GROMACS .gro file of C-alpha atoms in nm:
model
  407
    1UNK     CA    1  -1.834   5.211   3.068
    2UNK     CA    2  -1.832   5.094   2.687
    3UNK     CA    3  -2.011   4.774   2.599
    4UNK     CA    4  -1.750   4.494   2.493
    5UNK     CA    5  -1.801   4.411   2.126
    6UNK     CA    6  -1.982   4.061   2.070
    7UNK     CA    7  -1.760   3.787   2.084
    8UNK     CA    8  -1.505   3.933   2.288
    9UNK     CA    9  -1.363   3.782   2.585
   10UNK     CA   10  -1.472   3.892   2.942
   11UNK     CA   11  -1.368   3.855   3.299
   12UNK     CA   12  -1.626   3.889   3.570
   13UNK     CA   13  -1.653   3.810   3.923
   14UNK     CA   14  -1.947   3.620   3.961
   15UNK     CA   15  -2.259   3.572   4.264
   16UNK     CA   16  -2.038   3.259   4.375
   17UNK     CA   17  -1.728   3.421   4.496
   18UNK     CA   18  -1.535   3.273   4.163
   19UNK     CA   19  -1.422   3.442   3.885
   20UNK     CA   20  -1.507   3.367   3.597
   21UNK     CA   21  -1.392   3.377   3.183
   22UNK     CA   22  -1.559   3.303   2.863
   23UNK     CA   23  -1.382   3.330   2.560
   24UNK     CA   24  -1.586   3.276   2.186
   25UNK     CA   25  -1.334   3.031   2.010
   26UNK     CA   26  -1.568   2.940   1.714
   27UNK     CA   27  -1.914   2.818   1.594
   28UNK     CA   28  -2.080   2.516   1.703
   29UNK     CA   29  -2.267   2.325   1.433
   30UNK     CA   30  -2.587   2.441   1.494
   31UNK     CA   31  -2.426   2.769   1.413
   32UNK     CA   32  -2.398   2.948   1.791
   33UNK     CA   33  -2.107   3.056   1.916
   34UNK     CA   34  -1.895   2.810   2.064
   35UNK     CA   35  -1.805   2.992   2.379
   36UNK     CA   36  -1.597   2.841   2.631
   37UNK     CA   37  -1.627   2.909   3.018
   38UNK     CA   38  -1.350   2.883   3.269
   39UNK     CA   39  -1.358   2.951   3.651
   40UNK     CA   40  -1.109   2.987   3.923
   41UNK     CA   41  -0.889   3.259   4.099
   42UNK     CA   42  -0.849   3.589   3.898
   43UNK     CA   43  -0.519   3.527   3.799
   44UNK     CA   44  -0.599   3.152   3.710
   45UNK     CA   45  -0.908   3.292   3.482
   46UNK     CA   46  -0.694   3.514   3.359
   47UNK     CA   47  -0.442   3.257   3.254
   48UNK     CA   48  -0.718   3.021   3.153
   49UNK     CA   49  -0.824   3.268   2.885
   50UNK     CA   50  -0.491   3.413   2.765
   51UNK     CA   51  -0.418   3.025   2.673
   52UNK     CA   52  -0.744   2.978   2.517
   53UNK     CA   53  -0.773   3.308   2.296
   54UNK     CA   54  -0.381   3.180   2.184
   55UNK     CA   55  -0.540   2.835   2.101
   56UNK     CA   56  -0.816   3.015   1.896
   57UNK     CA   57  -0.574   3.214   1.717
   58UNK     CA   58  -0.349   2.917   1.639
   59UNK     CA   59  -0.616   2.706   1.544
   60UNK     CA   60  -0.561   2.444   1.821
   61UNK     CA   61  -0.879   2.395   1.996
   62UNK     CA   62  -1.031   2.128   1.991
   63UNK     CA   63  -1.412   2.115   1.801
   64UNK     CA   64  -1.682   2.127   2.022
   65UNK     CA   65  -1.953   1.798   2.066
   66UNK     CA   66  -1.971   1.466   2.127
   67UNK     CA   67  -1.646   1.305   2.299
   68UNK     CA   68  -1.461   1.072   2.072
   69UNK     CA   69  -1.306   0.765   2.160
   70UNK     CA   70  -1.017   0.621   1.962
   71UNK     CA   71  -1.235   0.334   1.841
   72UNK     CA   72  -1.531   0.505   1.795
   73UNK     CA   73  -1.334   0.762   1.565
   74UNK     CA   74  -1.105   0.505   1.382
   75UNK     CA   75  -1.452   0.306   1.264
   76UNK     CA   76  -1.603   0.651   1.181
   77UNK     CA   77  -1.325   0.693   0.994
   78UNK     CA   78  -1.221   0.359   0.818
   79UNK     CA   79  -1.562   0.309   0.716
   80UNK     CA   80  -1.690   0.627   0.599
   81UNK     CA   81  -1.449   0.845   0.553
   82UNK     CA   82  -1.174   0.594   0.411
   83UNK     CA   83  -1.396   0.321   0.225
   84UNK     CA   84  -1.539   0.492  -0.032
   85UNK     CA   85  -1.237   0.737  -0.186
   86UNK     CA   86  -0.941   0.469  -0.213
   87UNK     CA   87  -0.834   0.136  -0.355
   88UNK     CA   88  -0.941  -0.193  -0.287
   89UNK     CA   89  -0.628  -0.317  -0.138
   90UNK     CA   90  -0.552  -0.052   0.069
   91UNK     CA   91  -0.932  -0.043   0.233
   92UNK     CA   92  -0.886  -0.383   0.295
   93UNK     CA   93  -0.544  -0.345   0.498
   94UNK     CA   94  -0.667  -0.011   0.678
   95UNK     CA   95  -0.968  -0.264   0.783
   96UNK     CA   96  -0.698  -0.521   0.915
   97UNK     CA   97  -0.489  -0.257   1.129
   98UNK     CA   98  -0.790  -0.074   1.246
   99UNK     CA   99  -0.986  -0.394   1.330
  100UNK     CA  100  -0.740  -0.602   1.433
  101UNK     CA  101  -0.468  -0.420   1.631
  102UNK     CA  102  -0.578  -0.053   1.684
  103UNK     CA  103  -0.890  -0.028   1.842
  104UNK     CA  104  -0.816  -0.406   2.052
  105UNK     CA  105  -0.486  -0.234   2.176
  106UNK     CA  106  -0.575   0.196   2.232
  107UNK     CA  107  -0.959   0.213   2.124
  108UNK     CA  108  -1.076   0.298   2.500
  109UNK     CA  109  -0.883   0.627   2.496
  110UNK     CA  110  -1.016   0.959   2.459
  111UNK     CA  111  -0.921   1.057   2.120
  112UNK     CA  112  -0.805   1.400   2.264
  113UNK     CA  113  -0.636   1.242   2.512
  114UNK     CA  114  -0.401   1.012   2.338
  115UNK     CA  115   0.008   1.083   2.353
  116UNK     CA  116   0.271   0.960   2.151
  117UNK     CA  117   0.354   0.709   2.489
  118UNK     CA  118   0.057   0.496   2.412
  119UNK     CA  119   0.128   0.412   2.028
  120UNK     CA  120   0.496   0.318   2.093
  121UNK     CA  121   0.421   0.095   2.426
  122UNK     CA  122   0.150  -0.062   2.144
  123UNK     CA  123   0.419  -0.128   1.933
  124UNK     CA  124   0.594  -0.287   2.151
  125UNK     CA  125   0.323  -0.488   2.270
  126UNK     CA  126   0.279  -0.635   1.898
  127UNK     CA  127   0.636  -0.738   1.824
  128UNK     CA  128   0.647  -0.885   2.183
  129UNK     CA  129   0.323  -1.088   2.055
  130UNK     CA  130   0.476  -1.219   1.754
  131UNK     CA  131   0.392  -0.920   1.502
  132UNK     CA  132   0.679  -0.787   1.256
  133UNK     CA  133   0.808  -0.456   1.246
  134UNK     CA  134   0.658  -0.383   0.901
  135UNK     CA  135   0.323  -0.488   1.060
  136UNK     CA  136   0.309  -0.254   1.365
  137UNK     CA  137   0.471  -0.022   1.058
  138UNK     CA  138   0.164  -0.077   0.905
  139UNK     CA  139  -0.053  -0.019   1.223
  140UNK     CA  140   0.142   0.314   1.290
  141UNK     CA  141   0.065   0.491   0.909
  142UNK     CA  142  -0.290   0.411   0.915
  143UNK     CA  143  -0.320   0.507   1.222
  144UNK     CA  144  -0.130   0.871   1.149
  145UNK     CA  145  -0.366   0.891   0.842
  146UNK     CA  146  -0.666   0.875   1.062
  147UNK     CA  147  -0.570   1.110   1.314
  148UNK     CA  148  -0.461   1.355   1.074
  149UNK     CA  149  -0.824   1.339   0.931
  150UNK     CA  150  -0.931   1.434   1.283
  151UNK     CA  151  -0.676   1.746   1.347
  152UNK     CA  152  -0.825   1.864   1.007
  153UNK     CA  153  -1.187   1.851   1.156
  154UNK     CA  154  -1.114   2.027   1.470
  155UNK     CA  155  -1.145   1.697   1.710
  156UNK     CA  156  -0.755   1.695   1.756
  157UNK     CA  157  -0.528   1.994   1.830
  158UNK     CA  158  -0.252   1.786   1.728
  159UNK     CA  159  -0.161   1.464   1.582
  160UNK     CA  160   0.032   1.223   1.836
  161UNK     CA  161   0.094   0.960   1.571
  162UNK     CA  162   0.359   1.248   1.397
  163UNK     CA  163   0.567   1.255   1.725
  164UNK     CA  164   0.559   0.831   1.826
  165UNK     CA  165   0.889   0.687   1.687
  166UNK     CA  166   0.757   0.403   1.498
  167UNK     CA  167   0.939   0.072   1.472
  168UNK     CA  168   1.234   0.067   1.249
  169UNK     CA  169   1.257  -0.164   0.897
  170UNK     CA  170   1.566  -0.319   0.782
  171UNK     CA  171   1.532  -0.347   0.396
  172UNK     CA  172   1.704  -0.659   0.305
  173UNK     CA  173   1.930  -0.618  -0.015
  174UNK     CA  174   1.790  -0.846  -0.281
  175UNK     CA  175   1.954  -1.027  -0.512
  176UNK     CA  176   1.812  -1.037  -0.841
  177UNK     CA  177   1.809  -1.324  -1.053
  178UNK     CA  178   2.101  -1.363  -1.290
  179UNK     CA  179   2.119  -1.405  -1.672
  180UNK     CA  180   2.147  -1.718  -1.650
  181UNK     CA  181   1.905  -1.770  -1.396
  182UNK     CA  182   1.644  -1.611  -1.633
  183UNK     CA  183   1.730  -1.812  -1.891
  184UNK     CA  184   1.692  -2.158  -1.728
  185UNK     CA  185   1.331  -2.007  -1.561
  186UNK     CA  186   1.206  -1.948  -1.879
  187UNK     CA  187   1.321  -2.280  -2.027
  188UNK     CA  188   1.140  -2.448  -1.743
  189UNK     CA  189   0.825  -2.237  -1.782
  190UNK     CA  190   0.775  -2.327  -2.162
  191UNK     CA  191   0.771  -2.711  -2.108
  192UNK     CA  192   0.463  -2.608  -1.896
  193UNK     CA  193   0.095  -2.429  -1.930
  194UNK     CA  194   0.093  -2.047  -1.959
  195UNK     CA  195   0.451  -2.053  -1.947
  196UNK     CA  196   0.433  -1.713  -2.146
  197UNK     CA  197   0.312  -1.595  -1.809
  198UNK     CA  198   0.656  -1.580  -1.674
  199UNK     CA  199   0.819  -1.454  -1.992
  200UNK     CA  200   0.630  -1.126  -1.980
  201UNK     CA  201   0.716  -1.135  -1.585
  202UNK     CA  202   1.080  -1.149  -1.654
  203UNK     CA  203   1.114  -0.953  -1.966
  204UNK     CA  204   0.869  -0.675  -1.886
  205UNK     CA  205   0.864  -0.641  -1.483
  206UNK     CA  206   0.473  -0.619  -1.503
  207UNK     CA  207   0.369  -0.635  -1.127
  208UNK     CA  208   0.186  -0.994  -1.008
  209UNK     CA  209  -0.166  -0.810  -1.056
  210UNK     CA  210  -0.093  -0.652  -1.367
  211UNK     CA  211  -0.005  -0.946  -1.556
  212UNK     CA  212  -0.303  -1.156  -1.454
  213UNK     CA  213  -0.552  -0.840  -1.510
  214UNK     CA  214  -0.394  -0.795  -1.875
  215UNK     CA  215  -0.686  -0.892  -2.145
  216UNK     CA  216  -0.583  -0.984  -2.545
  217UNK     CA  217  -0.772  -0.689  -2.637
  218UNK     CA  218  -0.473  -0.506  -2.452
  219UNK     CA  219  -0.241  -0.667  -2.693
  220UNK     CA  220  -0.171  -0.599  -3.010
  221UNK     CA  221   0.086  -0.923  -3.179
  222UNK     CA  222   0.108  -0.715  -3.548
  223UNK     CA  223   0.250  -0.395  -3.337
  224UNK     CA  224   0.446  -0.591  -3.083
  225UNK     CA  225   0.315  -0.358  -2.812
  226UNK     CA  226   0.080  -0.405  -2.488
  227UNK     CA  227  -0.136  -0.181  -2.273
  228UNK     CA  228  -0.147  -0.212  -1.928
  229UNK     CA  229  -0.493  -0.098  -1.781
  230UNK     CA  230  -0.588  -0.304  -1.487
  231UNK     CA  231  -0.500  -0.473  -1.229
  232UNK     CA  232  -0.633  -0.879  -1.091
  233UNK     CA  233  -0.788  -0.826  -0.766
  234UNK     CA  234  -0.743  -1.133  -0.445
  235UNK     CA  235  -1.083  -1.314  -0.468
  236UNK     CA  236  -1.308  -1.287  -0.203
  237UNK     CA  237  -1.643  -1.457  -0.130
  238UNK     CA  238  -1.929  -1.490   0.062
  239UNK     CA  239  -2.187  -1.755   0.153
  240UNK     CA  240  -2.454  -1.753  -0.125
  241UNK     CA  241  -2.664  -2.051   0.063
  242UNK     CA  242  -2.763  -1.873   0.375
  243UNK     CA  243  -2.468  -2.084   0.596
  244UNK     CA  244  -2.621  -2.381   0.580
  245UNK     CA  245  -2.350  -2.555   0.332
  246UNK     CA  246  -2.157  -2.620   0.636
  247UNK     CA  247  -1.833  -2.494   0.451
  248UNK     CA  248  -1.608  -2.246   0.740
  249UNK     CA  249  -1.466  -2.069   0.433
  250UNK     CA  250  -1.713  -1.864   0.231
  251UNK     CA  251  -1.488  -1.990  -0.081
  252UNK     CA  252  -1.525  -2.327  -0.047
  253UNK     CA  253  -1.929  -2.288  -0.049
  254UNK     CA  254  -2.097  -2.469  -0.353
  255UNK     CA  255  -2.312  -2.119  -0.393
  256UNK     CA  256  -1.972  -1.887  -0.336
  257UNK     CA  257  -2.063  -1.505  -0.449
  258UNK     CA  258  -1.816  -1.254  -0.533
  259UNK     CA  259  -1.803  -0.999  -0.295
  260UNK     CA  260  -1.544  -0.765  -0.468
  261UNK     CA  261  -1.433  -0.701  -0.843
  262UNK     CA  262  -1.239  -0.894  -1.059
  263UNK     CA  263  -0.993  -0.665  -1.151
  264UNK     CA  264  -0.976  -0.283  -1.070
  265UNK     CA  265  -0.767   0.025  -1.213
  266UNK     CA  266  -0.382   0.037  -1.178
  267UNK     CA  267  -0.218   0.152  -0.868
  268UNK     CA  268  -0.146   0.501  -1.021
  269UNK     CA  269  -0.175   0.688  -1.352
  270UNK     CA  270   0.170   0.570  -1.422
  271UNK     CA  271   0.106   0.235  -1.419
  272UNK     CA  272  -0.161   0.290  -1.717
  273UNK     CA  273   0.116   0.268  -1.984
  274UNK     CA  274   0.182   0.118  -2.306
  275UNK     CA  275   0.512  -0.120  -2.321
  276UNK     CA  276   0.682  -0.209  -2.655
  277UNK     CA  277   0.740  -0.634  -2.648
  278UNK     CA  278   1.055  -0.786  -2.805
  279UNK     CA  279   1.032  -0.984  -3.081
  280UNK     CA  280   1.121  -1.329  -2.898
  281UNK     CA  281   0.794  -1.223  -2.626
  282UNK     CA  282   0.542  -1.171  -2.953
  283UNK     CA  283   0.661  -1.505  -3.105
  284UNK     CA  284   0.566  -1.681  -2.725
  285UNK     CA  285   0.283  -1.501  -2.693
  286UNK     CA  286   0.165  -1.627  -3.082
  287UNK     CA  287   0.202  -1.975  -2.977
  288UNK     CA  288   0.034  -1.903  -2.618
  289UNK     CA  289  -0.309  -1.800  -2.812
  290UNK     CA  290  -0.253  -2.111  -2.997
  291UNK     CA  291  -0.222  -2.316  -2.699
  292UNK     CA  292  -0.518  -2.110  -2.554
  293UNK     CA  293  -0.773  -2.186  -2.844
  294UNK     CA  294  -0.695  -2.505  -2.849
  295UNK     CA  295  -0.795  -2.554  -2.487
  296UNK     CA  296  -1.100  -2.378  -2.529
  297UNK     CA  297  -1.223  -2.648  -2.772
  298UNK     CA  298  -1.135  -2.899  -2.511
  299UNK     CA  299  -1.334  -2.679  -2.230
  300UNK     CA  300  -1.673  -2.686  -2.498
  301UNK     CA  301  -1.932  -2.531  -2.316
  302UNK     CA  302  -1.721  -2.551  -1.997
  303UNK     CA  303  -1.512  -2.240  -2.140
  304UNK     CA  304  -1.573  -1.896  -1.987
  305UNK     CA  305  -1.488  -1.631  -2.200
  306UNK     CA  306  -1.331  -1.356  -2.034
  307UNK     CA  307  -1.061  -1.275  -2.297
  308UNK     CA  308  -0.817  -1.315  -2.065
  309UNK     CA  309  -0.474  -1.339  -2.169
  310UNK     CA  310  -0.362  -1.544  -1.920
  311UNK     CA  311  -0.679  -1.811  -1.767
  312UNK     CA  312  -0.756  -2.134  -1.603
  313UNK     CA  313  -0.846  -2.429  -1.856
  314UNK     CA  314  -1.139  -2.332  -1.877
  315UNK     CA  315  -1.115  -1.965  -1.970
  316UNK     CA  316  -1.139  -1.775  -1.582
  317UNK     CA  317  -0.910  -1.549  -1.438
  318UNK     CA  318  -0.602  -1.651  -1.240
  319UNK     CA  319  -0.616  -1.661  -0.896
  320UNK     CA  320  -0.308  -1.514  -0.749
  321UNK     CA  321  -0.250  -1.728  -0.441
  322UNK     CA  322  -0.267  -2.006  -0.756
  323UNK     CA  323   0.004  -1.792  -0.904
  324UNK     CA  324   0.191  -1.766  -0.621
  325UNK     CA  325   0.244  -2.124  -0.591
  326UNK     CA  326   0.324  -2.186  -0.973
  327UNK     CA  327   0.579  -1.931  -0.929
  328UNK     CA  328   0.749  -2.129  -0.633
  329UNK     CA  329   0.675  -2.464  -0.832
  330UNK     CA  330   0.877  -2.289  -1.126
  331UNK     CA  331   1.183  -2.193  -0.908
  332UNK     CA  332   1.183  -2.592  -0.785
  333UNK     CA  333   1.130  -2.740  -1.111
  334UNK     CA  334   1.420  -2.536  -1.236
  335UNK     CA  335   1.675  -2.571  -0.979
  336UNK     CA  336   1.670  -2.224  -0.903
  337UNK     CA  337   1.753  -2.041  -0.555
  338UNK     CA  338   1.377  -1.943  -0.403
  339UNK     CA  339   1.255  -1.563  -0.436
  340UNK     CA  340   1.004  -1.354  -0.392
  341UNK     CA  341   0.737  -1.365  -0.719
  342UNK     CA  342   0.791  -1.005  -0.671
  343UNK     CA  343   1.217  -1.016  -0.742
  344UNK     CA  344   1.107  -1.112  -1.090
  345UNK     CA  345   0.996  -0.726  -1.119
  346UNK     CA  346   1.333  -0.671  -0.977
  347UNK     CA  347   1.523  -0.868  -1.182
  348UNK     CA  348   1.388  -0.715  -1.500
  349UNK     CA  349   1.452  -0.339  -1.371
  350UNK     CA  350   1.809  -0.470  -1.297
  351UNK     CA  351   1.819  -0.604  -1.683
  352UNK     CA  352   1.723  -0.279  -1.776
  353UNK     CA  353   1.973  -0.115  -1.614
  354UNK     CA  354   2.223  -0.361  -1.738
  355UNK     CA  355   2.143  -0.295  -2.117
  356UNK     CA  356   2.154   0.109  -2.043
  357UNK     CA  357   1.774   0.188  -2.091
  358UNK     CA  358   1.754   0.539  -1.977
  359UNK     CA  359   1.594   0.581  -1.654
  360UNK     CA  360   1.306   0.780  -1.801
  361UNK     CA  361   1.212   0.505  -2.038
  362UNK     CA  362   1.264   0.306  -1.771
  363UNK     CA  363   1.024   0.472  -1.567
  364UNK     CA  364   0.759   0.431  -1.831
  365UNK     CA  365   0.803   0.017  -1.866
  366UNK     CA  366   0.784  -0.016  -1.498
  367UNK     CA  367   0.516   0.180  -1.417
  368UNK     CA  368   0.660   0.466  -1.134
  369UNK     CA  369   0.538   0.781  -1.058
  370UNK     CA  370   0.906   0.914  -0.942
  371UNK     CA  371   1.232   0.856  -0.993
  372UNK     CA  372   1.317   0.726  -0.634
  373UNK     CA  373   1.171   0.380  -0.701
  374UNK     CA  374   1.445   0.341  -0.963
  375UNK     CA  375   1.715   0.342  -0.678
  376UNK     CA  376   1.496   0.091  -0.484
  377UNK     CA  377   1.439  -0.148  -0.814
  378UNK     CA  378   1.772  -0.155  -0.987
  379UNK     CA  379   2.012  -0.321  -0.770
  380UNK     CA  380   2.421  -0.365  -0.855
  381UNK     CA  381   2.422  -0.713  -0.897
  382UNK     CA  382   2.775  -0.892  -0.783
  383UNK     CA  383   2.878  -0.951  -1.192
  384UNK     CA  384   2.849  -0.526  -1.238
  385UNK     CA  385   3.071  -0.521  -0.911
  386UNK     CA  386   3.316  -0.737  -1.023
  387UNK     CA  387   3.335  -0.511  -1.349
  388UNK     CA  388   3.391  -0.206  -1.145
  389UNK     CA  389   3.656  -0.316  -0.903
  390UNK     CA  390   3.816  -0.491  -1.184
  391UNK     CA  391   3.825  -0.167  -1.407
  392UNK     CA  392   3.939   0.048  -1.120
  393UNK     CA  393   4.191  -0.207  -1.021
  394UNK     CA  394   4.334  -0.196  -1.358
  395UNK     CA  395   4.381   0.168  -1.365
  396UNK     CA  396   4.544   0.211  -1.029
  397UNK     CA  397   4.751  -0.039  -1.109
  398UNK     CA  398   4.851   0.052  -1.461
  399UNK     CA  399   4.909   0.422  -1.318
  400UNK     CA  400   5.120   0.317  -1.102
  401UNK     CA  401   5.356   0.073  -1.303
  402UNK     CA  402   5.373   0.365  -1.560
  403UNK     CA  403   5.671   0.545  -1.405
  404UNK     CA  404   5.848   0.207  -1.320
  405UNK     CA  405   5.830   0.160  -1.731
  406UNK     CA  406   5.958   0.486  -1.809
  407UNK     CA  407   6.244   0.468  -1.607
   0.00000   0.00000   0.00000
């Protein structure tokens, strides 16, 4: 009887009464074959192996080694895997859905033994605790980017997080503010400090980060153009006295240090982009640098120099949160409806679209990477769909008084 060739599958009664299968499905990471052993009747072995050789072949079997749990892979994973290869930002929320909702709510199950069931019964459980849908949203793509790190690396035949529905977001229809909204917003912001701040929000649709990152050497007053290259990054501290200030937050300790950048690259390669300024933004942005110097010779040796274009009174970066209330200051002191600091990004898309900017060049002032977002950012405001019902209603109506005329 011919020797089977090495790594073939075989079926043998065994000393024990059982038969028995083994079936080589791959290489172990020591580099011997990883060769699987089932037991049973000889038409359950036989089964056993026909299933795994159709694994093999499809690619489904799971790597041999250590059992992982779902929290023991999703730290593995956040923390080496995901940390050092992406964005600030979006380490920083994978941190908060891993940490905080993941591994408390499915971390104890075997990673190969999770099902769809378990993520949407989690999902549940967070709305039902007081979590929105766009959070448990949130909780449901990082955790479908982590397993799909571990189907890649043999520890998951499939991916579970691909099959759970996950919960459903309404996008709300936003209003952007109207001409005469802007107008009276940026009349407010000029009787104020770094009220060019808002102009370049409104005119230009910079994102929150982008404008605070922006630097004077990205400007360039003579050309009337701007470069955007970074973008201002949340502060965050730690204790520089050892704990013993007594302070709970790290960023109200006397010895606060940083424990992230200042500013980091834009989201994408698109957002790296040069934008043209209108004349009326150059002259504001003149008599901002005017205003500027002028409170660095107050400042004196108080002033730090960071060439930022838009800083504290004494020459720092702006803290977002800090320009997240100014913005909802603004909106008060100017008797304007309350929005998002975002909708001013919207509004000046919807401009854009208003004044017939091709989408392309639009594209380029905004920042996107694909043409989608320009459905999502330029809305039909209510005065464009007055001017369409009022242009169709004119030429039903004038068709059909034609014959009338005529006769």
């Amino acid at each position: 009887m011919a020797r089977s060739p090495n790594g073939a599958s075989s079926i043998y009664l065994g000393k024990d009464g059982y038969w028995h299968g083994r079936v080589t499905v791959g290489v172990k990471d020591d580099g011997r074959p990883d060769r699987r052993h089932v037991m049973g009747t000889r038409a359950e072995v036989t089964r056993k192996v026909r299933a795994l050789e159709k694994g093999r072949d499809a690619g489904t079997i799971r790597k041999s080694g250590p059992t992982w749990t779902v929290e023991k892979w999703l730290t593995h994973w956040v923390e080496n895997i995901a940390a050092p290869f992406v964005r600030e930002n979006t380490i920083s929320g994978y941190r908060v859905a891993v940490n905080v909702h993941l591994i408390p709510g499915i971390g104890k199950h075997r990673l190969d033994r999770l099902e769809p069931e378990h993520l949407e019964k989690l999902y549940v459980r967070m709305m039902k605790n007081g979590s929105a849908a766009a959070t448990a949203h949130q909780a449901h793509r990082t955790l479908r980017t982590a397993l799909n790190e571990a189907v890649k690396r043999g520890y998951l035949a499939r991916n579970p997080a691909t099959l759970a529905k996950a919960p459903r977001l309404i996008e709300h229809e936003i209003e952007p503010y109207s001409v005469d909204e802007i107008r009276l917003l940026l009349k407010t912001a000029l009787d104020g400090r770094n009220g060019a701040r808002w102009a370049v929000a409104l005119a230009l649709g910079l994102r929150q980060g982008e404008a605070l990152g922006l630097k004077w050497s990205d400007v360039n007053l003579d050309a009337g153009s701007m470069f955007v290259r970074r973008g201002r990054l949340r502060p965050r501290w730690r204790h520089g006295c050892g704990d013993t200030c007594g302070r709970k937050y790290a960023g109200h300790c006397p010895q606060r240090q940083p424990e992230r950048d200042e500013t980091a690259e834009t989201k994408s390669r698109a957002g790296r982009r040069g934008i043209g300024l209108p004349a009326e933004l150059v002259e504001l942005l003149k008599a901002h640098r005017v205003e500027q110097d002028r409170e660095r010779e107050i400042a004196a040796q108080l002033w730090k120099d960071g060439d930022w274009l838009f800083a504290t009174p004494t020459g720092a970066p702006l803290n977002p949160r800090t320009d997240w209330d100014d913005w909802k200051k603004l909106l008060v002191r100017a008797g304007v409806r309350d929005g998002r600091l975002h909708d001013a990004r919207h509004t000046a898309a919807t401009v854009l679209l208003l004044l017939g900017v091709p989408e392309r060049a639009v594209m380029g002032i905004m920042g996107w990477s694909h043409t989608a977002m320009a459905a999502r950012y330029q809305h039909v405001t209510s005065a464009i769909q007055r001017d369409i019902a009022s242009r169709v209603g004119g030429l039903i109506w004038q068709v059909n008084e034609g014959p009338a005329d005529s006769e």
